[in-house]
Amino acid sequence: MTTSPSDTLTRLMDVAQDLVQRRGLNAMSFQDLSEAVGIRKASVHYHFPSKDDMVVKLLARYRERFAQSVQHILDSEHNGAEKFKRYAALFAEPLREAPHDRGCLCGMLAAEMLTLNGPAADAVLAFFAENHGWIKRILDEGTQDGTLAVVGSSKSSAQFILSSLEGALLIARTQGGLKHMQSATKTLLQMFRPLGG
């Protein structure tokens, strides 16, 4: 039974994303991919002419999947606080699968921003901009329905929340994994609860 090129591409992207989320972009190679998928290195180049091409494809897929998850939360009938909780839980997802040491793809790539090409760097920045917008929307909804309280602007609070979630995920990879992330997220959520709420 032969594997179709689309199946091979999907497998390559899955393995590449896992490696970048665990090791970082600069610590993985096409040789790693060829060995993990069981194909020749030249076959990896067929799907990804360069590492930059691979990163751009990974980011497009990751952003699309993340956006779908967030949109599901935004479209729900939940109040602002529950939407905030569900949104924050998305950042714990990389820690749920063994070996429980993956980071956010965009967070990992942000650490290597100076080595990314223009389109990849732009995609990472776009991911963060999208998330700032989604968080601001959730905060605004929560403020309006009385389930969240924001000190200052929702824009600056959104920047703080995203930075906190990305930072908590990086630290959780080294200190307790999912349990650490859930504890950090719980504390973050409490910071935006109304007094007496």
Short mmCIF file of C-alpha atoms in Angstrom, two decimals:
data_model
loop_
_atom_site.label_atom_id
_atom_site.label_comp_id
_atom_site.label_asym_id
_atom_site.label_seq_id
_atom_site.Cartn_x
_atom_site.Cartn_y
_atom_site.Cartn_z
CA MET A 1 0.00 0.00 0.00
CA THR A 2 1.45 3.34 -1.01
CA THR A 3 0.99 6.57 0.87
CA SER A 4 -0.50 9.47 -1.07
CA PRO A 5 1.43 12.74 -1.25
CA SER A 6 -1.30 14.47 0.79
CA ASP A 7 -1.02 11.81 3.54
CA THR A 8 2.75 12.25 3.55
CA LEU A 9 2.41 16.03 3.74
CA THR A 10 -0.03 15.76 6.66
CA ARG A 11 2.31 13.40 8.49
CA LEU A 12 5.30 15.67 7.81
CA MET A 13 3.41 18.69 9.09
CA ASP A 14 2.27 16.84 12.21
CA VAL A 15 5.82 15.71 13.00
CA ALA A 16 7.33 19.11 12.15
CA GLN A 17 4.83 20.91 14.37
CA ASP A 18 5.52 18.51 17.23
CA LEU A 19 9.28 19.00 16.89
CA VAL A 20 9.03 22.79 16.76
CA GLN A 21 6.66 22.85 19.73
CA ARG A 22 9.02 20.63 21.74
CA ARG A 23 12.51 21.67 20.59
CA GLY A 24 12.15 24.92 18.70
CA LEU A 25 12.68 25.55 15.01
CA ASN A 26 16.45 25.86 15.11
CA ALA A 27 16.85 22.55 16.97
CA MET A 28 15.06 20.44 14.35
CA SER A 29 16.12 19.49 10.86
CA PHE A 30 14.76 17.94 7.69
CA GLN A 31 16.83 14.89 8.64
CA ASP A 32 14.74 14.62 11.83
CA LEU A 33 11.59 14.75 9.70
CA SER A 34 12.77 12.17 7.19
CA GLU A 35 13.71 9.74 9.97
CA ALA A 36 10.46 10.24 11.89
CA VAL A 37 8.24 9.83 8.83
CA GLY A 38 10.38 7.15 7.19
CA ILE A 39 11.05 8.91 3.89
CA ARG A 40 14.16 10.19 2.16
CA LYS A 41 15.34 13.70 2.95
CA ALA A 42 14.83 14.60 -0.72
CA SER A 43 11.16 13.70 -0.30
CA VAL A 44 10.88 16.18 2.55
CA HIS A 45 12.24 18.85 0.18
CA TYR A 46 9.54 17.90 -2.33
CA HIS A 47 6.90 19.07 0.17
CA PHE A 48 8.95 21.85 1.76
CA PRO A 49 11.56 23.37 -0.59
CA SER A 50 12.99 25.18 2.43
CA LYS A 51 12.55 25.35 6.19
CA ASP A 52 10.93 28.76 5.68
CA ASP A 53 8.29 27.18 3.42
CA MET A 54 7.62 24.57 6.09
CA VAL A 55 7.18 27.20 8.80
CA VAL A 56 4.77 29.26 6.71
CA LYS A 57 2.62 26.16 6.05
CA LEU A 58 2.71 25.14 9.71
CA LEU A 59 1.69 28.61 10.83
CA ALA A 60 -1.20 28.80 8.36
CA ARG A 61 -2.58 25.48 9.59
CA TYR A 62 -2.01 26.29 13.27
CA ARG A 63 -3.63 29.71 13.03
CA GLU A 64 -6.63 28.30 11.16
CA ARG A 65 -7.20 25.57 13.74
CA PHE A 66 -6.73 27.95 16.65
CA ALA A 67 -9.10 30.48 15.09
CA GLN A 68 -11.76 27.79 14.66
CA SER A 69 -11.46 26.84 18.33
CA VAL A 70 -11.70 30.46 19.43
CA GLN A 71 -14.62 31.18 17.12
CA HIS A 72 -16.51 28.25 18.65
CA ILE A 73 -15.99 29.85 22.07
CA LEU A 74 -16.96 33.34 20.88
CA ASP A 75 -20.12 32.05 19.19
CA SER A 76 -21.24 30.15 22.30
CA GLU A 77 -23.99 31.34 24.63
CA HIS A 78 -21.61 31.36 27.62
CA ASN A 79 -21.02 34.48 29.66
CA GLY A 80 -17.76 36.43 29.40
CA ALA A 81 -16.10 34.70 32.36
CA GLU A 82 -16.83 31.24 30.96
CA LYS A 83 -15.57 32.28 27.53
CA PHE A 84 -12.39 33.58 29.20
CA LYS A 85 -11.95 30.26 31.01
CA ARG A 86 -12.45 28.24 27.82
CA TYR A 87 -10.16 30.52 25.83
CA ALA A 88 -7.39 30.24 28.44
CA ALA A 89 -7.78 26.44 28.43
CA LEU A 90 -6.71 26.41 24.76
CA PHE A 91 -3.19 27.29 25.90
CA ALA A 92 -3.01 24.15 28.05
CA GLU A 93 -3.78 21.88 25.08
CA PRO A 94 -0.13 21.35 24.04
CA LEU A 95 0.55 19.88 27.51
CA ARG A 96 -2.27 17.33 27.41
CA GLU A 97 -0.55 14.81 25.13
CA ALA A 98 2.52 12.83 26.19
CA PRO A 99 5.30 13.71 26.71
CA HIS A 100 3.52 16.83 28.07
CA ASP A 101 6.28 19.22 27.03
CA ARG A 102 5.01 21.11 24.00
CA GLY A 103 4.65 24.87 23.84
CA CYS A 104 2.41 27.03 21.68
CA LEU A 105 3.75 26.90 18.12
CA CYS A 106 3.69 30.69 17.80
CA GLY A 107 5.18 31.17 21.25
CA MET A 108 8.06 28.86 20.38
CA LEU A 109 8.62 30.63 17.08
CA ALA A 110 8.43 34.06 18.74
CA ALA A 111 11.48 33.05 20.77
CA GLU A 112 13.31 32.59 17.46
CA MET A 113 11.84 35.63 15.74
CA LEU A 114 15.18 37.00 14.59
CA THR A 115 15.81 33.87 12.53
CA LEU A 116 12.39 33.77 10.82
CA ASN A 117 11.87 35.05 7.29
CA GLY A 118 9.39 37.85 6.59
CA PRO A 119 6.25 35.78 5.88
CA ALA A 120 6.82 33.53 8.90
CA ALA A 121 7.53 36.47 11.21
CA ASP A 122 4.44 38.25 9.88
CA ALA A 123 2.31 35.15 10.57
CA VAL A 124 3.55 34.94 14.17
CA LEU A 125 2.78 38.63 14.70
CA ALA A 126 -0.65 38.14 13.11
CA PHE A 127 -1.38 35.26 15.52
CA PHE A 128 -0.68 37.50 18.49
CA ALA A 129 -2.70 40.39 17.00
CA GLU A 130 -5.66 38.06 16.40
CA ASN A 131 -5.47 36.81 19.97
CA HIS A 132 -5.30 40.33 21.38
CA GLY A 133 -8.51 41.08 19.50
CA TRP A 134 -10.27 37.93 20.70
CA ILE A 135 -9.27 38.49 24.31
CA LYS A 136 -10.39 42.13 24.15
CA ARG A 137 -13.75 40.99 22.79
CA ILE A 138 -14.14 38.46 25.61
CA LEU A 139 -13.18 41.06 28.22
CA ASP A 140 -15.64 43.56 26.76
CA GLU A 141 -18.43 40.95 26.81
CA GLY A 142 -17.56 39.95 30.37
CA THR A 143 -17.51 43.56 31.50
CA GLN A 144 -20.91 44.15 29.90
CA ASP A 145 -22.50 41.04 31.44
CA GLY A 146 -20.88 41.68 34.83
CA THR A 147 -18.85 38.46 35.00
CA LEU A 148 -15.45 40.11 34.45
CA ALA A 149 -13.83 43.28 35.77
CA VAL A 150 -11.08 45.12 33.93
CA VAL A 151 -8.82 47.71 35.52
CA GLY A 152 -7.61 50.10 32.85
CA SER A 153 -8.31 49.39 29.20
CA SER A 154 -9.40 46.05 27.81
CA LYS A 155 -6.69 46.46 25.16
CA SER A 156 -3.84 46.60 27.69
CA SER A 157 -5.49 43.85 29.74
CA ALA A 158 -5.65 41.67 26.62
CA GLN A 159 -1.92 42.18 26.06
CA PHE A 160 -1.24 41.24 29.68
CA ILE A 161 -3.42 38.12 29.47
CA LEU A 162 -1.83 36.84 26.27
CA SER A 163 1.66 37.46 27.64
CA SER A 164 0.70 35.67 30.86
CA LEU A 165 -0.72 32.64 29.05
CA GLU A 166 2.26 32.30 26.70
CA GLY A 167 4.70 32.75 29.60
CA ALA A 168 2.83 30.31 31.84
CA LEU A 169 2.92 27.70 29.08
CA LEU A 170 6.68 28.07 28.63
CA ILE A 171 7.30 27.74 32.36
CA ALA A 172 4.81 24.87 32.73
CA ARG A 173 6.90 22.85 30.28
CA THR A 174 9.65 22.78 32.91
CA GLN A 175 7.67 22.89 36.15
CA GLY A 176 4.79 20.49 36.54
CA GLY A 177 3.26 20.56 33.08
CA LEU A 178 -0.51 20.66 32.87
CA LYS A 179 -1.02 21.03 36.62
CA HIS A 180 1.19 24.15 36.69
CA MET A 181 -0.58 25.60 33.65
CA GLN A 182 -4.02 25.03 35.14
CA SER A 183 -2.95 26.67 38.40
CA ALA A 184 -1.53 29.70 36.59
CA THR A 185 -4.66 29.99 34.45
CA LYS A 186 -6.93 29.78 37.50
CA THR A 187 -5.01 32.62 39.15
CA LEU A 188 -5.19 34.70 35.98
CA LEU A 189 -8.95 34.21 35.75
CA GLN A 190 -9.39 35.25 39.39
CA MET A 191 -7.57 38.51 38.68
CA PHE A 192 -10.37 39.54 36.31
CA ARG A 193 -13.32 38.50 38.47
CA PRO A 194 -15.44 41.33 39.85
CA LEU A 195 -15.09 41.97 43.57
CA GLY A 196 -17.51 39.70 45.38
CA GLY A 197 -18.05 37.72 42.16
#
